[in-house]
Coordinates of C-alpha atoms and ligand atoms in Angstrom, one line a residue:
X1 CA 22.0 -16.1 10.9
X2 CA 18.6 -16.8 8.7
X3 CA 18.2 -14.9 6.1
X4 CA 15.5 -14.9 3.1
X5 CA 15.4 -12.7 0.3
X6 CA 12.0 -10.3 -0.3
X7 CA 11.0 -9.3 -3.6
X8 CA 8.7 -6.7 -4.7
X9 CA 7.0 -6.8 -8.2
X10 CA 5.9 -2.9 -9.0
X11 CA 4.3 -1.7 -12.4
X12 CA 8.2 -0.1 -13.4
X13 CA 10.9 -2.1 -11.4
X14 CA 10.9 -4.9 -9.3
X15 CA 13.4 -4.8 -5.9
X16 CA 14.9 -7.4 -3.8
X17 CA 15.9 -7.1 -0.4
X18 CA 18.3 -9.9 1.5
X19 CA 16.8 -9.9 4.9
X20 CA 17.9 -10.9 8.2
X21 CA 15.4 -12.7 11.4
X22 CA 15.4 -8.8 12.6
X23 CA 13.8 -7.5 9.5
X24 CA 17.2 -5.8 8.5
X25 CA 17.7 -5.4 4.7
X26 CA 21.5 -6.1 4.0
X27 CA 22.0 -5.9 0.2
X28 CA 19.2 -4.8 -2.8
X29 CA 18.9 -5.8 -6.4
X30 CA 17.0 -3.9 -9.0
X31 CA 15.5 -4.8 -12.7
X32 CA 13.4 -3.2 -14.4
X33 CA 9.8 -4.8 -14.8
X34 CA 9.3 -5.9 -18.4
X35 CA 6.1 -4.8 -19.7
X36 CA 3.3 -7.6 -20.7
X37 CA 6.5 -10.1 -20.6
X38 CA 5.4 -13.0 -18.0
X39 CA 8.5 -15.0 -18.8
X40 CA 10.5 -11.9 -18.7
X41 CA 9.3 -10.9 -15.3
X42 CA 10.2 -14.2 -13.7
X43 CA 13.5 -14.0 -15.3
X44 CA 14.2 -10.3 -13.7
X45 CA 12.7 -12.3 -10.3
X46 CA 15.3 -14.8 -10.8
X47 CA 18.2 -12.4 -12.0
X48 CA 17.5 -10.3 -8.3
X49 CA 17.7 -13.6 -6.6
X50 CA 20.7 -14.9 -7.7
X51 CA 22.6 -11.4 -7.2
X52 CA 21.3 -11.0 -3.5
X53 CA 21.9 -14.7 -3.1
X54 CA 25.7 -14.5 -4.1
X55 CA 27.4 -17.4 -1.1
X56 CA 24.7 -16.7 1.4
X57 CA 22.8 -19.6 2.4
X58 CA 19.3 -18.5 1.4
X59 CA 16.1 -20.6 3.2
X60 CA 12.8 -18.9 0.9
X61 CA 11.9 -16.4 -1.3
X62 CA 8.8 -14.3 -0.4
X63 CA 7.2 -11.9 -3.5
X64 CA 5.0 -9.5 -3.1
X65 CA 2.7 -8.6 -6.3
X66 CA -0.4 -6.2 -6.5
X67 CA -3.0 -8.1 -7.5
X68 CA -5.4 -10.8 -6.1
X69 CA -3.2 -13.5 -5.2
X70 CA -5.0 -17.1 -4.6
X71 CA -5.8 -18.1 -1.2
X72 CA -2.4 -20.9 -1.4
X73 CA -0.5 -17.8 -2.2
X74 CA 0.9 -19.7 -5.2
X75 CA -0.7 -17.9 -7.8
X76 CA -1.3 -14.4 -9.4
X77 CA -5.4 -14.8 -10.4
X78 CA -5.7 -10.9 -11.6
X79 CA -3.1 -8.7 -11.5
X80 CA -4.6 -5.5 -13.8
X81 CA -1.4 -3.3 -14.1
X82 CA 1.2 -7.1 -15.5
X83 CA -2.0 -8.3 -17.4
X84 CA -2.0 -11.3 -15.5
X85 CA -4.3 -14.2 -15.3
X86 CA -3.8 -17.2 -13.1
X87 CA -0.1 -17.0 -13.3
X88 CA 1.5 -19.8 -11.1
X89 CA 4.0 -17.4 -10.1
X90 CA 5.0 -19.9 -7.2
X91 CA 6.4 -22.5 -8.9
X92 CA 7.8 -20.8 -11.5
X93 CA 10.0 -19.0 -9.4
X94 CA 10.5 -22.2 -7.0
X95 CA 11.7 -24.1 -10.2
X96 CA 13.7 -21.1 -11.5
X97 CA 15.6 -20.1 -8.4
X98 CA 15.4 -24.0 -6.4
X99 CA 14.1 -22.5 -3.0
X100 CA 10.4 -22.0 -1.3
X101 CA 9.2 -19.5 -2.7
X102 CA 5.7 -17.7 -1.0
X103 CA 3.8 -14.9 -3.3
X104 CA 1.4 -12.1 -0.9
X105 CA -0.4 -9.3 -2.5
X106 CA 1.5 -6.1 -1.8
X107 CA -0.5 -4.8 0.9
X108 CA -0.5 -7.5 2.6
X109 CA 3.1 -7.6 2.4
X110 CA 3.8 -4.1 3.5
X111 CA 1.5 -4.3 6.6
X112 CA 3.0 -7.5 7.6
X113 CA 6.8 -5.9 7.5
X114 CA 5.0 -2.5 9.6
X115 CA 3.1 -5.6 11.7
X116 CA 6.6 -7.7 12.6
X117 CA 9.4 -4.6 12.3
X118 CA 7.2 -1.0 11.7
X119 CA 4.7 1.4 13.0
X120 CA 2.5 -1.5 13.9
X121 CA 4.8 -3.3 15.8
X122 CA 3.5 -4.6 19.2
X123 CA 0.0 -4.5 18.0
X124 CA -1.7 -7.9 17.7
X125 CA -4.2 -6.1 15.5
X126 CA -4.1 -3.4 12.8
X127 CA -5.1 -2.3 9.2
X128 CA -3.4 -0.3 6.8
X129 CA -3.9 1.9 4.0
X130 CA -1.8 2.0 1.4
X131 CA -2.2 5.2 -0.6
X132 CA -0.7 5.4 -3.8
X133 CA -1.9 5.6 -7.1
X134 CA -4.8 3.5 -6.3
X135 CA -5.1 2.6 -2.4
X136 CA -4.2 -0.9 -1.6
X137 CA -5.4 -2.5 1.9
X138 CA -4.1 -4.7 4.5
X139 CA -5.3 -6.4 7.8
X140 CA -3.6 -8.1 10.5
X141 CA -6.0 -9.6 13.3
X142 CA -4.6 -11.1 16.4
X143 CA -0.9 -11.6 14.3
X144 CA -2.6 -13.2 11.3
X145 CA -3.2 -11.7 7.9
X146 CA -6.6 -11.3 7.2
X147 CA -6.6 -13.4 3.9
X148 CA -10.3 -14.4 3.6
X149 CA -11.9 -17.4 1.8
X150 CA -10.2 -17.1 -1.5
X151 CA -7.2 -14.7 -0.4
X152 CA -8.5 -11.3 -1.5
X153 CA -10.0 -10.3 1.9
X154 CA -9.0 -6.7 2.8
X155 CA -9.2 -4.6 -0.3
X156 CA -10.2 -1.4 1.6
X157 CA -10.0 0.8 -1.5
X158 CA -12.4 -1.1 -3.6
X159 CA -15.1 -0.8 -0.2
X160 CA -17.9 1.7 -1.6
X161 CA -17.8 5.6 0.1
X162 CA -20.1 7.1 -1.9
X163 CA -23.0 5.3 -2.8
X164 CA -23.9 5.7 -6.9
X165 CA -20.2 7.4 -7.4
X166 CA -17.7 7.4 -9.4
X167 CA -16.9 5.0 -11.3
X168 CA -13.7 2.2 -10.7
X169 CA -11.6 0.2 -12.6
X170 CA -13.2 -2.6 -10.6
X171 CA -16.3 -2.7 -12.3
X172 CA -18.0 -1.2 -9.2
X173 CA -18.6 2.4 -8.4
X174 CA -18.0 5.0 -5.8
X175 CA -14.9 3.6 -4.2
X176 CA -13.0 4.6 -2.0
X177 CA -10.1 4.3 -4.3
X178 CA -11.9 6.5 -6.5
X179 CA -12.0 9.6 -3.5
X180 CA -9.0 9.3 -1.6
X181 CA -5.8 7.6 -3.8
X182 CA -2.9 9.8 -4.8
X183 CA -4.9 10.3 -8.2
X184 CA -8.1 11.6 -6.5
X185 CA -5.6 14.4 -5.1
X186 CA -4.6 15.5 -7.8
X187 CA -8.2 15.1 -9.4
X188 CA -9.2 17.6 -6.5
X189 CA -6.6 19.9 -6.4
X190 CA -6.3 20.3 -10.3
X191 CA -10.7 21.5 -10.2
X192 CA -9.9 23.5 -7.1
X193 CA -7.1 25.4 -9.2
X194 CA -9.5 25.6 -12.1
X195 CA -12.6 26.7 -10.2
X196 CA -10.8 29.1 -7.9
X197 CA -7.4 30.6 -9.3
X198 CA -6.9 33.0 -6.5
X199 CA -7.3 30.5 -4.0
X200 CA -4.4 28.7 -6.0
X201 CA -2.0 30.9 -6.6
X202 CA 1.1 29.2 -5.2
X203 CA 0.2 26.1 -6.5
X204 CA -0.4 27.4 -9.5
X205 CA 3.2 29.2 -9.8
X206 CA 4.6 26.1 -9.0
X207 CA 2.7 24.3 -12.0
X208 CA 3.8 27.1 -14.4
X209 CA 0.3 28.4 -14.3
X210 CA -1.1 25.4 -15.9
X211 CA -4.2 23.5 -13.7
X212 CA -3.8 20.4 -15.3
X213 CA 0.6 20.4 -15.2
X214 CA -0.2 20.4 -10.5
X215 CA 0.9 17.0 -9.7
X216 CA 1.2 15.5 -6.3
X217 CA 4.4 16.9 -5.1
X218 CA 3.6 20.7 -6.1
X219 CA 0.3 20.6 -4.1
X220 CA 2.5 19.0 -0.9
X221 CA 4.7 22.1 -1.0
X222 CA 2.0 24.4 -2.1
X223 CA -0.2 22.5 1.3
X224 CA 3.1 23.5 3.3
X225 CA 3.1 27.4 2.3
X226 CA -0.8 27.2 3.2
X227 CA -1.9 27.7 -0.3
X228 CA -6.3 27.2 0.4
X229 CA -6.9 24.3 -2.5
X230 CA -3.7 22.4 -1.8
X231 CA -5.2 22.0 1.7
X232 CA -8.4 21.5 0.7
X233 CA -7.3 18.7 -1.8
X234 CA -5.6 16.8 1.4
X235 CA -8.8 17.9 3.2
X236 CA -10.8 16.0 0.5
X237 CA -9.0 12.6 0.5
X238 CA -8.5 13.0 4.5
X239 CA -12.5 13.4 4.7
X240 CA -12.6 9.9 2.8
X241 CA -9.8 8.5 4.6
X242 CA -11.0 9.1 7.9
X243 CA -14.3 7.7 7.6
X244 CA -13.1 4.8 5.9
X245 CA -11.2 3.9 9.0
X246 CA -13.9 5.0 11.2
X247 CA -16.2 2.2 9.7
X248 CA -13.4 0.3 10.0
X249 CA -12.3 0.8 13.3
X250 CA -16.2 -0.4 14.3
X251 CA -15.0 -3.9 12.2
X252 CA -11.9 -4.8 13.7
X253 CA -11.0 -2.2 17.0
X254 CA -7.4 -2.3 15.5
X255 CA -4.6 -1.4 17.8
X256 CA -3.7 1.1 15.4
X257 CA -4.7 2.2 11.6
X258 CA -1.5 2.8 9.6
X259 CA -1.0 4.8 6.7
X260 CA 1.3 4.0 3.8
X261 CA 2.2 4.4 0.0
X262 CA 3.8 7.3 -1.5
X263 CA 1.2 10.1 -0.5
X264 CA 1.9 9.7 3.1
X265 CA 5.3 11.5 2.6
X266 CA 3.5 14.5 2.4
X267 CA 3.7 13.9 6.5
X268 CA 0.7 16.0 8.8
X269 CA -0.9 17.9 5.8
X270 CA -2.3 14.5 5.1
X271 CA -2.2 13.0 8.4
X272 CA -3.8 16.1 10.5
X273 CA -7.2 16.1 8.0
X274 CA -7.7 12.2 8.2
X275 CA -7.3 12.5 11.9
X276 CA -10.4 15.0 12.1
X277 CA -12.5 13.4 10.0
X278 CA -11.8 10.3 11.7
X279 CA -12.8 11.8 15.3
X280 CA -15.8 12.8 14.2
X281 CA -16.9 10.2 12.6
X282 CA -15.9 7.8 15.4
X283 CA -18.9 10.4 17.1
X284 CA -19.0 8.8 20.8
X285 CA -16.9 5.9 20.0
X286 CA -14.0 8.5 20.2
X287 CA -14.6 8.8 24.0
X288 CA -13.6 4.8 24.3
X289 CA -10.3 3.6 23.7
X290 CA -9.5 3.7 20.1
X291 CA -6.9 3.3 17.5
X292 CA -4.6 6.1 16.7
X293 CA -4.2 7.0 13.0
X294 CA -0.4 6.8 12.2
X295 CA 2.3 7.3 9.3
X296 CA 3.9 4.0 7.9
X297 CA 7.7 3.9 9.6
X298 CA 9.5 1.2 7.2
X299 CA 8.3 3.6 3.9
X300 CA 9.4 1.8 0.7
X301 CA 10.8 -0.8 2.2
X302 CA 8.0 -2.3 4.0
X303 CA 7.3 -4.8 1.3
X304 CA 10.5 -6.5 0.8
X305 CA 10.7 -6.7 4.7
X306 CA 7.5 -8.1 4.8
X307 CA 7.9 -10.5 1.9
X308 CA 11.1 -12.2 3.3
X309 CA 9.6 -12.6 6.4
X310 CA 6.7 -14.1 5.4
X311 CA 8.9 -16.7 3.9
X312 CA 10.9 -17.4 7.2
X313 CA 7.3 -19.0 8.2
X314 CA 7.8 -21.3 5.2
X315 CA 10.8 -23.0 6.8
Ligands
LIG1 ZN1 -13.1 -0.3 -7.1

């Protein structure tokens, strides 16, 4: 049996995964992620290796990171939320834990664990949209990751919706990031509760009356007892979502657009809205055959699965 171990560097913890040539995850590890600690985040790396490792015969270590990751996939050039800059995360971890090791931004990693084992499974093509937070992207073309030049190709939420808009952490403005992330849900339903009360009223019960308290859970169950600007918050970020993969759909004619990330568990209040939007922005091109918009199978899990198989290619 191969097996190679996954790892997923997040802003609060960072997960392992031992993973089999079938995308089956048969132990976890978990540290904590140190904050603004380099040498203590390769040390947790190392620490989740060596527990998942134990007396299995290990062939490579794949990491996922947010971040732009350089085009060898050796090293972190930005990563915002670790306050990295050019971190040789590669060889760090290849001289801490003496295997191959292979480091993927985390989009890329979670599309290529739905690409080989998920929701995009039997596609040759497909993108994904991670919404969380922020929204991360990914992009798979005829089974490749779409890396580009200097291996920051595919950031889909940093891709402008709104010419002249808000403004990003990026430096840019009006991204998509900015209209259709976890935060811009909350953003919308928290001035829809403020502008409307009545309209609100469940949501607003569930927040303790307080507009700015609604976070993303309350306006999920307040969306699923049909309170109007819950629904109208998914309808926002579907609106922005839809089009996005409309434009993209006319880039790539995916076999299928996946969504991901932590928002997605709010299930068809967020799917049914990005679904419109995206028909009628595809206009004609709706009447060919076209991908389907569809929720993210592997969930949480989707990086690890996708790191450790990326590192099965190293070997
Ligand atoms: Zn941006």
């Amino acid at each position: 049996m191969s097996l190679t171990i996954g790892v997923d560097i997040g802003g609060t913890k960072v997960g392992g995964g031992l993973v089999d040539e079938d995308g089956r995850i048969l132990a976890t590890a978990l540290r904590p992620t140190p904050a603004d600690d380099t040498a203590g985040v390769i040390r947790a790396v190392s620490e989740v290796v060596d527990e998942l490792r134990g007396d299995h015969d290990i062939e490579a270590v794949g990491i996922g990171a947010a971040g732009w990751i350089s085009s060898d996939r050796s090293t972190v050039m930005l990563a915002p939320n670790l306050s990295w800059r050019d971190e040789p995360l590669r060889d760090k971890v290849a001289a801490a834990v003496d295997l191959p090791v292979v480091v993927e931004n985390d989009a890329n990693v979670a599309i290529w664990g739905e690409h080989r084992f998920g929701a995009a499974k039997g596609f040759r093509s497909s993108v994904l949209y991670t919404v969380g937070t922020g929204i991360g992207g990914g992009i798979v073309v005829k089974d490749n990751l779409l890396r580009g030049t200097n291996g920051v190709a595919a950031e889909i939420g940093h891709m402008r919706s709104v010419p002249e808009g808000r403004e990003c952490g990026c430096g840019r403005t009006g991204c998509l990031e900015q209209y259709a992330s976890g935060r811009a849900l909350t953003q919308a339903a928290r001035e829809g509760a403020k502008a409307d009360p009545d309209k609100a009223r469940f949501l607003l019960k569930l927040a303790g009356g307080d507009p700015d308290a609604v976070t993303g859970k309350e306006i999920t169950e307040a969306a699923g007892e049909g309170d109007e600007v819950a629904l109208a918050a998914f309808d926002f970020i579907g609106y922005y979502l839809g089009n996005s993969a409309a434009d993209l759909v006319q880039l790539i004619d995916p076999g299928v657009v996946i969504i991901a990330g932590g928002v997605v568990e709010a299930g068809d209040v967020l799917l049914d809205p990005i679904r419109k939007h995206y028909t009628e922005a595809l206009a004609k091109r709706a009447d060919l055959p076209v991908a389907e918009i569809q929720a993210a199978t592997l969930g949480s899990k989707a990086g690890v699965i996708g790191a450790a198989d990326l590192a099965r290619q190293l070997t």
